[in-house]
Short mmCIF file of C-alpha atoms in Angstrom, two decimals:
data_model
loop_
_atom_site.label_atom_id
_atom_site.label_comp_id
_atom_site.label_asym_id
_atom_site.label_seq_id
_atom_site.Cartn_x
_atom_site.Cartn_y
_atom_site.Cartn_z
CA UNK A 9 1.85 -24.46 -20.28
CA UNK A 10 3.60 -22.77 -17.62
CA UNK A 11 1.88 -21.01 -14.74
CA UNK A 12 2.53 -17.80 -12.83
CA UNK A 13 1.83 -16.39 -9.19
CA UNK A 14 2.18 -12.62 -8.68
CA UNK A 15 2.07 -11.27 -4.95
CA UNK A 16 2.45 -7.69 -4.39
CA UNK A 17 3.18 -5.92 -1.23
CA UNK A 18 2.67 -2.04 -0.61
CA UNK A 19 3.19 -0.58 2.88
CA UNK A 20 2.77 2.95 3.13
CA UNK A 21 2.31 3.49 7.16
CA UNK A 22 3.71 0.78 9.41
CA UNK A 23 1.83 -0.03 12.99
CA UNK A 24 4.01 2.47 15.04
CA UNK A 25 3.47 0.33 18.32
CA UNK A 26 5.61 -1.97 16.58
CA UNK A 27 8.05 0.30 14.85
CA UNK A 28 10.49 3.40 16.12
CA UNK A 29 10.31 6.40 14.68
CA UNK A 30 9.44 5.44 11.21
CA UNK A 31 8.18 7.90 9.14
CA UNK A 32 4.68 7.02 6.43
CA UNK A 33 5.49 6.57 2.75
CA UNK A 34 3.16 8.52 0.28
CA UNK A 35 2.90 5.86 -2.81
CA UNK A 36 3.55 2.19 -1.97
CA UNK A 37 0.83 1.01 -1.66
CA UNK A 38 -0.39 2.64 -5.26
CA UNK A 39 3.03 1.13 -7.04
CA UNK A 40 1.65 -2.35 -5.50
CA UNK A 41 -1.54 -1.55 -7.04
CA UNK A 42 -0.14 -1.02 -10.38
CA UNK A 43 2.68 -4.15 -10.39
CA UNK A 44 -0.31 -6.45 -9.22
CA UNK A 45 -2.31 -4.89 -12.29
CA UNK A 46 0.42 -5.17 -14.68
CA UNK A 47 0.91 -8.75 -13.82
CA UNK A 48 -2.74 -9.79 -14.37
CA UNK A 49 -2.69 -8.59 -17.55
CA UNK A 50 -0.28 -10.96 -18.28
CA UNK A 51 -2.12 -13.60 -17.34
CA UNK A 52 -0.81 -14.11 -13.47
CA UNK A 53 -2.34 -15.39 -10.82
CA UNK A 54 -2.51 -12.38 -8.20
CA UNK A 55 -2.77 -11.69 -4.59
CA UNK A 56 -2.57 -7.78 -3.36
CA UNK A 57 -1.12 -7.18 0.57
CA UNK A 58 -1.00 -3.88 1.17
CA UNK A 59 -1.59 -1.21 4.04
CA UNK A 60 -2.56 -3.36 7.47
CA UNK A 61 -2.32 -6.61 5.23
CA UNK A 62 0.93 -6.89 4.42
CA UNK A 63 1.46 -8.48 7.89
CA UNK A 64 4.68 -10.91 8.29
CA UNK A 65 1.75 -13.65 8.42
CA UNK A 66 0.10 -12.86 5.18
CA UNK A 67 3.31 -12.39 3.11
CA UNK A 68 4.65 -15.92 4.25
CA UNK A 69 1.29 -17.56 3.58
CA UNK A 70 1.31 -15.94 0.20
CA UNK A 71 5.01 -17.63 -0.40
CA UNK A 72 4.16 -20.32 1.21
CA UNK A 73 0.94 -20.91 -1.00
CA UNK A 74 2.51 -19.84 -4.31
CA UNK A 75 5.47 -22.67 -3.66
CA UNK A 76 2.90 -25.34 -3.26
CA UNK A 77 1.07 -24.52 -6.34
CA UNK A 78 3.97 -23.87 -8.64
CA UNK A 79 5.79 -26.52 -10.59
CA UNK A 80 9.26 -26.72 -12.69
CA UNK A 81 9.00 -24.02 -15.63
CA UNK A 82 6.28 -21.90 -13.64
CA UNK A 83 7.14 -18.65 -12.68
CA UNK A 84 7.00 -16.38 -9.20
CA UNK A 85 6.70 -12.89 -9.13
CA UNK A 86 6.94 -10.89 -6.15
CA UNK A 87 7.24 -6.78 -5.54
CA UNK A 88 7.82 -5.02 -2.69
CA UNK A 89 7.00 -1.64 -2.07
CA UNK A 90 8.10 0.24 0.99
CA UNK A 91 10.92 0.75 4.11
CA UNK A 92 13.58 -1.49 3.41
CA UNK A 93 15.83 -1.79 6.96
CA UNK A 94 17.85 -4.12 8.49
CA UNK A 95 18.53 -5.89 12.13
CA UNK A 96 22.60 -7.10 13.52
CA UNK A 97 22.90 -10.20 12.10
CA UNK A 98 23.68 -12.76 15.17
CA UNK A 99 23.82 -15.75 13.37
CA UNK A 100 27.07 -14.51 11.26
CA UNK A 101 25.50 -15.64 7.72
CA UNK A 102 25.91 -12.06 6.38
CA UNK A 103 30.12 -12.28 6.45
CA UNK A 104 30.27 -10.82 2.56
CA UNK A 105 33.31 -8.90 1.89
CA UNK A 106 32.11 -4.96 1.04
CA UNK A 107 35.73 -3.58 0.02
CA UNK A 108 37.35 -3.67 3.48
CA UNK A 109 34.66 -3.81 5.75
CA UNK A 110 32.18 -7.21 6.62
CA UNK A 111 28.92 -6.99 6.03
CA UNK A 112 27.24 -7.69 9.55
CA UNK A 113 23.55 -6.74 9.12
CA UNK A 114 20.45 -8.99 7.78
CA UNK A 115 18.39 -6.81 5.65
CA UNK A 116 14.81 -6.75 6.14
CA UNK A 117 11.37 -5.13 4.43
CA UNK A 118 9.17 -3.11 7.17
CA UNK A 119 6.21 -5.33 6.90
CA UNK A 120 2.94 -3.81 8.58
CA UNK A 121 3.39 -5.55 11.51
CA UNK A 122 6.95 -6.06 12.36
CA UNK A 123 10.45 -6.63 9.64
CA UNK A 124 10.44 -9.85 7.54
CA UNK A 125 14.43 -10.77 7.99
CA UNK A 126 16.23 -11.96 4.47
CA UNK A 127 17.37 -15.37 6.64
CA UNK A 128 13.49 -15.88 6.63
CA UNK A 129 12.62 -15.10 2.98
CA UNK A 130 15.68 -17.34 2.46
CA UNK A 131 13.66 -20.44 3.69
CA UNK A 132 10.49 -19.28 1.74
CA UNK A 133 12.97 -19.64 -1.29
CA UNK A 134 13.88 -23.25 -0.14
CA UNK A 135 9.88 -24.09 -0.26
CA UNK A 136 10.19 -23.74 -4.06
CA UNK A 137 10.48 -26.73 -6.53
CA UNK A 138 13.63 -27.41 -8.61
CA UNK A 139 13.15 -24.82 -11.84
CA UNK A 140 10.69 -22.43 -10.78
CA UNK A 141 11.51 -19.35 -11.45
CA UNK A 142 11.16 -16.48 -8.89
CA UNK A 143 11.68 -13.15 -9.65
CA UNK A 144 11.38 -10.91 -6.70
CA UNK A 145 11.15 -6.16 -7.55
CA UNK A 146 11.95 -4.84 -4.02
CA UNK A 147 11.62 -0.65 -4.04
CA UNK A 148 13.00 -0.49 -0.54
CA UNK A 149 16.00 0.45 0.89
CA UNK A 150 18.41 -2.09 2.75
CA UNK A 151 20.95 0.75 5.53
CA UNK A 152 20.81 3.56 2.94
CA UNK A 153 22.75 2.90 0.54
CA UNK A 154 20.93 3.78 -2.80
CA UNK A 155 20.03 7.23 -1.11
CA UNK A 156 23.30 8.36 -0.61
CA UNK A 157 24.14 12.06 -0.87
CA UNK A 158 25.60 14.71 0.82
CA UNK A 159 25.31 14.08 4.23
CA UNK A 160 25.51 17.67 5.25
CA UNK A 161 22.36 18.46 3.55
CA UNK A 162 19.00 17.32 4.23
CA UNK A 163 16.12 16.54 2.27
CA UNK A 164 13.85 19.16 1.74
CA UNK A 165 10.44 19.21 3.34
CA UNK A 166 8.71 17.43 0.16
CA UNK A 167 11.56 14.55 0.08
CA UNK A 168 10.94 11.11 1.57
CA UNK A 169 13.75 8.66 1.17
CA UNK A 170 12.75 5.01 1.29
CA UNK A 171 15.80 4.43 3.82
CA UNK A 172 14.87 3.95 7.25
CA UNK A 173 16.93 5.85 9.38
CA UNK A 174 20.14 4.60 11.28
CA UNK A 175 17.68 4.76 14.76
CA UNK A 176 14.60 3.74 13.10
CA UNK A 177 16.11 0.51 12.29
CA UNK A 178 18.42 0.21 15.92
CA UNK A 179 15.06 1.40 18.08
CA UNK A 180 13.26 -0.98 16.12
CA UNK A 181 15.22 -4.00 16.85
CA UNK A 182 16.54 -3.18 20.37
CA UNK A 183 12.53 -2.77 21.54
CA UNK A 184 12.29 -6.65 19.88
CA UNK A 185 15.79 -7.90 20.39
CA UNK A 186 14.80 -11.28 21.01
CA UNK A 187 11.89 -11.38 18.82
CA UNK A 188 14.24 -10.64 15.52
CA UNK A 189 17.22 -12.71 16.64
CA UNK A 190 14.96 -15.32 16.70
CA UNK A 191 13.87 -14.86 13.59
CA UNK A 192 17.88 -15.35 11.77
CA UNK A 193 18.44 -18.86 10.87
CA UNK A 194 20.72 -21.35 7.78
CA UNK A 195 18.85 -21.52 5.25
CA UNK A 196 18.33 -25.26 3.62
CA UNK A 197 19.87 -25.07 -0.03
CA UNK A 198 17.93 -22.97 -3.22
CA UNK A 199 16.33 -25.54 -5.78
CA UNK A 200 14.72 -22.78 -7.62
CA UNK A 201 16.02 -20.76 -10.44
#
């Protein structure tokens, strides 16, 4: 019979020592709540990070623990909740054609503590056996792009995008420049589904 591992994330108010200018989310932490209820009652294994636990640390260690456990035919579920942003990507892995311009950022979700880079969830992946299946529900935003609108209006006072603004993300990463390009790396190759 095959087995499942649910982790879900919610991060509503990042540490702001950390972060630049980042503005607190009203109901992340709440939609983790309800994913990591939804998946119990279908008869997942959970773990809940949310708020001041959904440190970079934690999250890994979840993946990290859930890829040891699961086997060929199991199944990994994972939801995010929360500021998607992104850093420069120095290591040049990002080079995807977007219609005429390259694609030169690594996306990244605003983790309590400090941005989990895609180049590291990458590796996480790599940690999984051949034919588990992972399916990963990120409600983030990755540089703005599914809150697009007219950019000479603003939100209204009640609106709060997911996006992290252009210099939330660039204070963010200049104040730990070498901290996140440290953090971009190849990835070994995928064996799960």
């Amino acid at each position: 019979m095959a087995k499942g591992i649910s982790i879900h994330i919610g991060v509503n108010k990042v540490d702001h020592d950390h972060y630049v200018d980042m503005i607190d989310l009203d109901f992340c932490e709440a939609d983790a709540v309800t994913m990591e209820e939804m998946a119990r009652n279908q008869g997942f294994s959970t773990s809940l990070l949310r708020g001041s636990e959904a440190t970079r640390d934690n999250v890994s260690t979840a993946i990290e623990e859930a890829a040891s456990q699961l086997e060929a035919g199991d199944f990994c579920l994972i939801t995010y909740a929360g500021h998607g942003c992104y850093v420069p990507d120095t290591n040049k892995d990002e080079r995807k054609q977007r219609g005429h311009r390259l694609d030169r950022r690594d996306e990244t979700w605003c983790l309590y503590d400090a941005q989990q880079v895609d180049d590291e969830r990458a590796v996480l992946w790599g940690q999984f056996a051949t034919g588990v299946r992972i399916c990963v529900l990120s409600d983030s935003c990755h540089s703005g792009t599914t809150a697009r609108g007219n950019k000479s209006k603003k939100p209204g006072p009640s609106f709060k995008t997911r996006a992290a603004s252009r210099d939330a993300a660039l204070g963010t990463y200049e104040k730990h420049k070498e901290f996140y390009n440290s953090l971009q790396r190849e990835a070994p190759p995928i064996k799960a589904d």
